[in-house]
mmCIF file of C-alpha atoms and ligand atoms in Angstrom:
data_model
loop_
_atom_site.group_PDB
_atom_site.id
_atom_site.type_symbol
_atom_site.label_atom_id
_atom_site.label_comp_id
_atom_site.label_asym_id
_atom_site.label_seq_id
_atom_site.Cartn_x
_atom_site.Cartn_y
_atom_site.Cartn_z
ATOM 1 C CA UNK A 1 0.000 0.000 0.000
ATOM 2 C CA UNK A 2 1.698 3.525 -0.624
ATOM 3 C CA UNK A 3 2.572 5.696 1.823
ATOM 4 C CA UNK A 4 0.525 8.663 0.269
ATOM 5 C CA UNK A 5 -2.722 7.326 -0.546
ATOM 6 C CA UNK A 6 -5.885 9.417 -0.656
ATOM 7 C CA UNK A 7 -7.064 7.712 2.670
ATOM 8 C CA UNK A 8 -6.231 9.407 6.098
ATOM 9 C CA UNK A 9 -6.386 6.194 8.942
ATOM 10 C CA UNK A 10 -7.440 7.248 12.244
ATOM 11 C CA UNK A 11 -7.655 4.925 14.844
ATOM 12 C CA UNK A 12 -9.105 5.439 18.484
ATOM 13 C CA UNK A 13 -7.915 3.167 21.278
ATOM 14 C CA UNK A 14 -9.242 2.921 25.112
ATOM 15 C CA UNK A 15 -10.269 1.438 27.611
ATOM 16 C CA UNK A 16 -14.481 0.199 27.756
ATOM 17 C CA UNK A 17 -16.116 3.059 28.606
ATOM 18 C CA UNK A 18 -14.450 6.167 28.155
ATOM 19 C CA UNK A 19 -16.437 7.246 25.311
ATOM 20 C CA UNK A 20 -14.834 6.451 22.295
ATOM 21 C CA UNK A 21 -17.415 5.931 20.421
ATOM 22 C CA UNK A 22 -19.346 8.788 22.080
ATOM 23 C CA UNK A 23 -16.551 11.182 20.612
ATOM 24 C CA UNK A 24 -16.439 9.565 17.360
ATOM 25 C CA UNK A 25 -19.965 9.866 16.601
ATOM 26 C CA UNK A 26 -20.432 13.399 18.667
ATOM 27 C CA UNK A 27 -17.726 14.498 15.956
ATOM 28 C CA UNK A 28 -19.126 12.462 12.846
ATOM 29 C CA UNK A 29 -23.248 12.979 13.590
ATOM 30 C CA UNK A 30 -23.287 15.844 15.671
ATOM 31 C CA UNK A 31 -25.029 13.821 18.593
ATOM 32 C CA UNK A 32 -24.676 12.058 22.227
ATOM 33 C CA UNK A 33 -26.836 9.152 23.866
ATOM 34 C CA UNK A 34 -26.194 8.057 27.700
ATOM 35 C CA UNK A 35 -27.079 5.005 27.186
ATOM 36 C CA UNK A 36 -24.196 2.263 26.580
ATOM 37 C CA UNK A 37 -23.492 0.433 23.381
ATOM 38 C CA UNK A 38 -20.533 -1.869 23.693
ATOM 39 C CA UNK A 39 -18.877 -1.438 19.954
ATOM 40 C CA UNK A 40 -17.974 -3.946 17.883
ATOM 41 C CA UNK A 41 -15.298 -1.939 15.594
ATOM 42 C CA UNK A 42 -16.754 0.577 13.309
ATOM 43 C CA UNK A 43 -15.154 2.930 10.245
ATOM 44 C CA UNK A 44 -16.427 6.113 9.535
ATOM 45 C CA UNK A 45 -15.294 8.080 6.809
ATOM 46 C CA UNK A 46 -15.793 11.808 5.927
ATOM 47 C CA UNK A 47 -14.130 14.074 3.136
ATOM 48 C CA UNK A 48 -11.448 16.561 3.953
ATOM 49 C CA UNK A 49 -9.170 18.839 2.255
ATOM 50 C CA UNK A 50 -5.624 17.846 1.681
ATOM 51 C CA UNK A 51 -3.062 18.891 0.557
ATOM 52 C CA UNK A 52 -4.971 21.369 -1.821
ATOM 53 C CA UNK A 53 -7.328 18.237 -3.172
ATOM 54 C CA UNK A 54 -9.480 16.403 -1.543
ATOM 55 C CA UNK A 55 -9.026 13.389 0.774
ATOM 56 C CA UNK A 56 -11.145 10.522 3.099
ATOM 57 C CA UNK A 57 -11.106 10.694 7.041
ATOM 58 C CA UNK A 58 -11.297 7.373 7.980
ATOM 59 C CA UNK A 59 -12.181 6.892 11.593
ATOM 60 C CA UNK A 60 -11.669 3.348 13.081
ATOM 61 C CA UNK A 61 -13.982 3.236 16.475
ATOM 62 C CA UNK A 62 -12.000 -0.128 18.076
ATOM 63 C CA UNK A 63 -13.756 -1.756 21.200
ATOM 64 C CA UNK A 64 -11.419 -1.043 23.838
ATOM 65 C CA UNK A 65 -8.501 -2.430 25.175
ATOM 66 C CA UNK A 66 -9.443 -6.158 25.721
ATOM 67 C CA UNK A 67 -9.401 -5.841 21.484
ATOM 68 C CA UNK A 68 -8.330 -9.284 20.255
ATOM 69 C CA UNK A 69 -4.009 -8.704 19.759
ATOM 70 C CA UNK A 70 -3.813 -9.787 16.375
ATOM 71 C CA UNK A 71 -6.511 -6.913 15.410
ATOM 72 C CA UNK A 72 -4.920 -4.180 17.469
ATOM 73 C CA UNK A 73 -1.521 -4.500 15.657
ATOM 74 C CA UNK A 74 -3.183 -4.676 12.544
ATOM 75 C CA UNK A 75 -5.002 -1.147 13.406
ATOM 76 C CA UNK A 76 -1.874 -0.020 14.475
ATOM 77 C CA UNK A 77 0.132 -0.518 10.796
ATOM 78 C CA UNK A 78 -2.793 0.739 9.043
ATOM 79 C CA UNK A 79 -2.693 3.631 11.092
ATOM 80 C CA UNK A 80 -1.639 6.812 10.572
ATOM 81 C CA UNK A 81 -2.682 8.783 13.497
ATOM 82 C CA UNK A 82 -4.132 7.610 16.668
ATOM 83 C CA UNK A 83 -5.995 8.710 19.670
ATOM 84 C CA UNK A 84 -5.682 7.606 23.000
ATOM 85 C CA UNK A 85 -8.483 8.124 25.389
ATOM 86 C CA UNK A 86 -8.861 7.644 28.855
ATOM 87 C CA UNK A 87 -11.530 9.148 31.086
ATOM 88 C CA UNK A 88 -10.828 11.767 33.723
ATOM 89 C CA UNK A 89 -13.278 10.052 36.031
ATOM 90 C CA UNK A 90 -10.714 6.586 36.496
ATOM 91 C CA UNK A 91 -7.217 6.781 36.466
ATOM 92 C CA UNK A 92 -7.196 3.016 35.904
ATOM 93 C CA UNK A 93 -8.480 4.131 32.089
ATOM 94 C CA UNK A 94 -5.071 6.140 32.057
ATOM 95 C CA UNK A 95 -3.111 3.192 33.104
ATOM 96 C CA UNK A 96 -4.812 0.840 30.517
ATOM 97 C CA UNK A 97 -3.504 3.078 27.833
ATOM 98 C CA UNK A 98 -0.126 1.801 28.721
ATOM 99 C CA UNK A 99 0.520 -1.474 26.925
ATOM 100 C CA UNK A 100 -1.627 0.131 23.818
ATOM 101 C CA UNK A 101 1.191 2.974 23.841
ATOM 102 C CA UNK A 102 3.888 0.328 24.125
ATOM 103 C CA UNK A 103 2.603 -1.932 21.359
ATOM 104 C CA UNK A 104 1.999 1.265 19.358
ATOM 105 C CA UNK A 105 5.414 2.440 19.992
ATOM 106 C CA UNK A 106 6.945 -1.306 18.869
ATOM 107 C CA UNK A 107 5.155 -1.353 15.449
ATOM 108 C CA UNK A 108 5.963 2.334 14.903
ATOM 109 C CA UNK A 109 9.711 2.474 15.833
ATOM 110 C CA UNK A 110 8.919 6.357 17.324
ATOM 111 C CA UNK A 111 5.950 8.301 17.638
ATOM 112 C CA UNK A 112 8.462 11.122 16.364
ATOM 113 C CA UNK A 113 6.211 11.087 12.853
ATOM 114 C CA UNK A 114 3.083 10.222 13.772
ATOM 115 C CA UNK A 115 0.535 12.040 15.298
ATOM 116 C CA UNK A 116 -0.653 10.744 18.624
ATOM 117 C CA UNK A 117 -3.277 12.997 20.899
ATOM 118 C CA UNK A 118 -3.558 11.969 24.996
ATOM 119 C CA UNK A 119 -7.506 12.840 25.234
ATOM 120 C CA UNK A 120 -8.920 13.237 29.011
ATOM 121 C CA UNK A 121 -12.885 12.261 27.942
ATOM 122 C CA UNK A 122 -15.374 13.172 30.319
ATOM 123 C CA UNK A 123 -14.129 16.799 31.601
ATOM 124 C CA UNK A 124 -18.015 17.768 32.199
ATOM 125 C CA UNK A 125 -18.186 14.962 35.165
ATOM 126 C CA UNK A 126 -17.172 16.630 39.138
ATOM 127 C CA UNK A 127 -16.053 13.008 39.842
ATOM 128 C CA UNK A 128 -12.369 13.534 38.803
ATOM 129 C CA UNK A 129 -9.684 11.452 39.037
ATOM 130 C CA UNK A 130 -7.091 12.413 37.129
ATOM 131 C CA UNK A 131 -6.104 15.913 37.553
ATOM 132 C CA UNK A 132 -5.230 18.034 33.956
ATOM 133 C CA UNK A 133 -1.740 18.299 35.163
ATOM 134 C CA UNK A 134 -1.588 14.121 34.849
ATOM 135 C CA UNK A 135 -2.909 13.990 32.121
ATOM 136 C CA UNK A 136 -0.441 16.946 30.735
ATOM 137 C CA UNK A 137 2.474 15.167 32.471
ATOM 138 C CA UNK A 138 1.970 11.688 30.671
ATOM 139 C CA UNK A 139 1.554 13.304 27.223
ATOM 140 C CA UNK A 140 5.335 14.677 28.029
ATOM 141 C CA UNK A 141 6.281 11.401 29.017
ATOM 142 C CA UNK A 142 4.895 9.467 25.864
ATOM 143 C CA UNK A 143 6.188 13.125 23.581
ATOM 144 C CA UNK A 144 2.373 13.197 22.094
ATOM 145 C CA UNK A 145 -0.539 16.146 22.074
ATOM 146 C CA UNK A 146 -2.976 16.396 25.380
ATOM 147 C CA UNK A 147 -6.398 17.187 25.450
ATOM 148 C CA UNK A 148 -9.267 17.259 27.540
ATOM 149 C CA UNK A 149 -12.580 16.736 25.741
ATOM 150 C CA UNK A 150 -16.543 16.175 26.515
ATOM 151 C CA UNK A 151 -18.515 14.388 24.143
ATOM 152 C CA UNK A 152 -21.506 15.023 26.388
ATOM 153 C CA UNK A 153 -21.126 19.085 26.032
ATOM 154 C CA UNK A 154 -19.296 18.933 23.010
ATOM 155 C CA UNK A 155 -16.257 20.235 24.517
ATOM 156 C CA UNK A 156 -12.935 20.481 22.601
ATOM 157 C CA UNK A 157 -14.716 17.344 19.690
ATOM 158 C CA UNK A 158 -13.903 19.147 16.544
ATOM 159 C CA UNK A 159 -10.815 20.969 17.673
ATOM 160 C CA UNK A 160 -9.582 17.084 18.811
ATOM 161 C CA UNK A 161 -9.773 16.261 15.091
ATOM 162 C CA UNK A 162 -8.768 19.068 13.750
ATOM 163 C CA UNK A 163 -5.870 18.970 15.895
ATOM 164 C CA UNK A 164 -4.863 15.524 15.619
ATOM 165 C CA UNK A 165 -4.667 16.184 11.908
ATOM 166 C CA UNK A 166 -2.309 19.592 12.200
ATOM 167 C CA UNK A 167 0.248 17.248 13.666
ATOM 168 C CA UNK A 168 0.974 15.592 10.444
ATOM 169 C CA UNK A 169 3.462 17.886 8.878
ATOM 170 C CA UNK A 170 3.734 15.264 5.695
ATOM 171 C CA UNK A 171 0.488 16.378 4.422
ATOM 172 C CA UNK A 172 -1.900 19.594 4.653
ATOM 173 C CA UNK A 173 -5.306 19.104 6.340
ATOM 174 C CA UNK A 174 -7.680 20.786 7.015
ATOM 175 C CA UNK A 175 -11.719 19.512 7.703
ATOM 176 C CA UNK A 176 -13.594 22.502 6.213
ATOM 177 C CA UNK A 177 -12.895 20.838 2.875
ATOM 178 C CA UNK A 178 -13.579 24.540 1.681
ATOM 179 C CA UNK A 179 -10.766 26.376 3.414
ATOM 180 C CA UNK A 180 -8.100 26.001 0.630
ATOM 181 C CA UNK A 181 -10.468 26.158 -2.396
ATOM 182 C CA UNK A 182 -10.293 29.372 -4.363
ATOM 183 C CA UNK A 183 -13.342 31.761 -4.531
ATOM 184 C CA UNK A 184 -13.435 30.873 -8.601
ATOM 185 C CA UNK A 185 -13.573 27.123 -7.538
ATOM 186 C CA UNK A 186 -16.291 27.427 -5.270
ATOM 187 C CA UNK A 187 -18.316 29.606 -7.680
ATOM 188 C CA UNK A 188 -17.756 27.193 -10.297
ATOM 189 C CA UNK A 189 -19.247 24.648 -7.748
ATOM 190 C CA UNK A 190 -22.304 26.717 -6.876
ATOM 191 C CA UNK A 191 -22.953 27.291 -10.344
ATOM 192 C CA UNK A 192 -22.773 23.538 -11.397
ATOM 193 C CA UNK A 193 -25.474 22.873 -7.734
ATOM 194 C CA UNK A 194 -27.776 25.456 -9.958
ATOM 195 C CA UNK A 195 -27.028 23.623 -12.842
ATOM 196 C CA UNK A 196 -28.191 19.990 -11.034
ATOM 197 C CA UNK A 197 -31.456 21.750 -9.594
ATOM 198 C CA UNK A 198 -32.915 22.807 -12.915
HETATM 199 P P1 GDP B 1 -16.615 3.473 24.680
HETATM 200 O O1 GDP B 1 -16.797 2.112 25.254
HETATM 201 O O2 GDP B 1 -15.254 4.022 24.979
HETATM 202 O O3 GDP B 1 -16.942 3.546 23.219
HETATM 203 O O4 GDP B 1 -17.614 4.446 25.446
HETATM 204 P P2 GDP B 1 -19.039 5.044 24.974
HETATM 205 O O5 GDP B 1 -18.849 6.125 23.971
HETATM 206 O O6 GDP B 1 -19.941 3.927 24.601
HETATM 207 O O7 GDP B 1 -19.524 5.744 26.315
HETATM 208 C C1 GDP B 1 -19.638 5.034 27.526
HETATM 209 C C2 GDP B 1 -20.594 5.767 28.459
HETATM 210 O O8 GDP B 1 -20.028 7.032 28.836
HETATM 211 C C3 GDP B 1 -21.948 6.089 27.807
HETATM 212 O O9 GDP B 1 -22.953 5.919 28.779
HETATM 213 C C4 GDP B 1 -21.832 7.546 27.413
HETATM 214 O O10 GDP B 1 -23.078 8.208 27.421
HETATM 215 C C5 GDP B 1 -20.903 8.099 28.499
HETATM 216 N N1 GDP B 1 -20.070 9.221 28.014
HETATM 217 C C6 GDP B 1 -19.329 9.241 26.889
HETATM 218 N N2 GDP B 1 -18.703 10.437 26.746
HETATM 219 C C7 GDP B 1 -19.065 11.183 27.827
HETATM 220 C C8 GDP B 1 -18.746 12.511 28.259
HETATM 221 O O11 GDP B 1 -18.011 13.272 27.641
HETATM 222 N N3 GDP B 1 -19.291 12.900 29.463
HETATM 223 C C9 GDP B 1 -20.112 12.109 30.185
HETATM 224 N N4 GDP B 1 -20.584 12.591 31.330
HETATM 225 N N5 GDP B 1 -20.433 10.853 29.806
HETATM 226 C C10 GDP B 1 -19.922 10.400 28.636
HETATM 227 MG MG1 MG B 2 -17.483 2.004 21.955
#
């Protein structure tokens, strides 16, 4: 598979619970449920602008940390960002990101070129556990991005993404696939949605 093909691979590890998929589809549909819906592995895709073309977001949703081995490594060399979550109600959550950094670090050789964002999910709950400074400190430790998100509020969602792809310095990104467009482009665009309606 090239290096450079037009799909970007973004894969979200944690432990049950967190609210991985709560951020995932928060970011992708706009909405939040409080009920609980244990995840199988889901891929959700959505078009962003890269590198002055267009490219696909592809958002892997895996189902926590007791993910069978053989399909966690395989997520990780597909892979070409990642988010870790934890949730800042159990610091056990932080600690199971551990072994996924580890095993994430052994495939990769060095998180040096990959993008890789600590997320503290949950920051609307008064039931902390981990304190932002943690959180903060073990992003130093592993050299990748921190963040503190709620998908219950919305808190921090898009910026998360958006972030996570700014790290990549290989490639442009950007999700408002109309940011880099010129004004003639989009013209030409609105003039060819005219052209459809009549
Ligand atoms: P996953 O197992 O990591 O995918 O976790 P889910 O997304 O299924 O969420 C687990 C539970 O936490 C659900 O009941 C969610 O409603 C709840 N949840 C998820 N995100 C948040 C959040 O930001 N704040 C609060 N208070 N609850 C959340
Ligand atoms: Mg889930």
């Amino acid at each position: 598979m090239p290096e450079q093909s037009n799909d970007y691979r973004v894969v979200v590890f944690g432990a049950g619970g967190v609210g991985k998929s709560s951020l995932v589809v928060r970011f992708v549909k706009g909405t939040f449920r409080d009920t609980y819906i244990p995840t199988v592995e889901d891929t959700y895709t959505q078009v962003i602008s890269c590198d002055k073309s267009v490219c696909t977001l592809q958002i892997t949703d895996t189902t926590g940390s007791h993910q069978f081995p053989a399909m966690q490594r395989l997520s990780i060399s597909k892979g070409h960002a990642f988010i870790l979550v934890y949730s800042i109600t159990s610091r056990q959550s932080l600690e199971e990101l551990r072994p996924i950094y580890q095993q994430l670090l052994a495939i990769k050789g060095s998180v040096d070129s990959v993008p890789v964002m600590l997320v503290g999910n949950k920051a609307d709950e008064p039931q902390r556990e981990v304190e932002v400074r943690d959180g903060e400190a073990q992003a130093r430790s592993w050299k990748c991005a921190f963040m503190e998100t709620s998908a219950k509020t919305n808190h921090n969602v898009t910026e998360l993404f958006q972030e996570l792809l700014s790290l990549d310095k290989r490639r442009s990104m950007n999700l408002n696939i109309d940011a880099k467009r010129s004004g003639k482009q989009r013209r030409a665009d609105k003039l060819k949605a005219k052209c459809s309606i009549m």
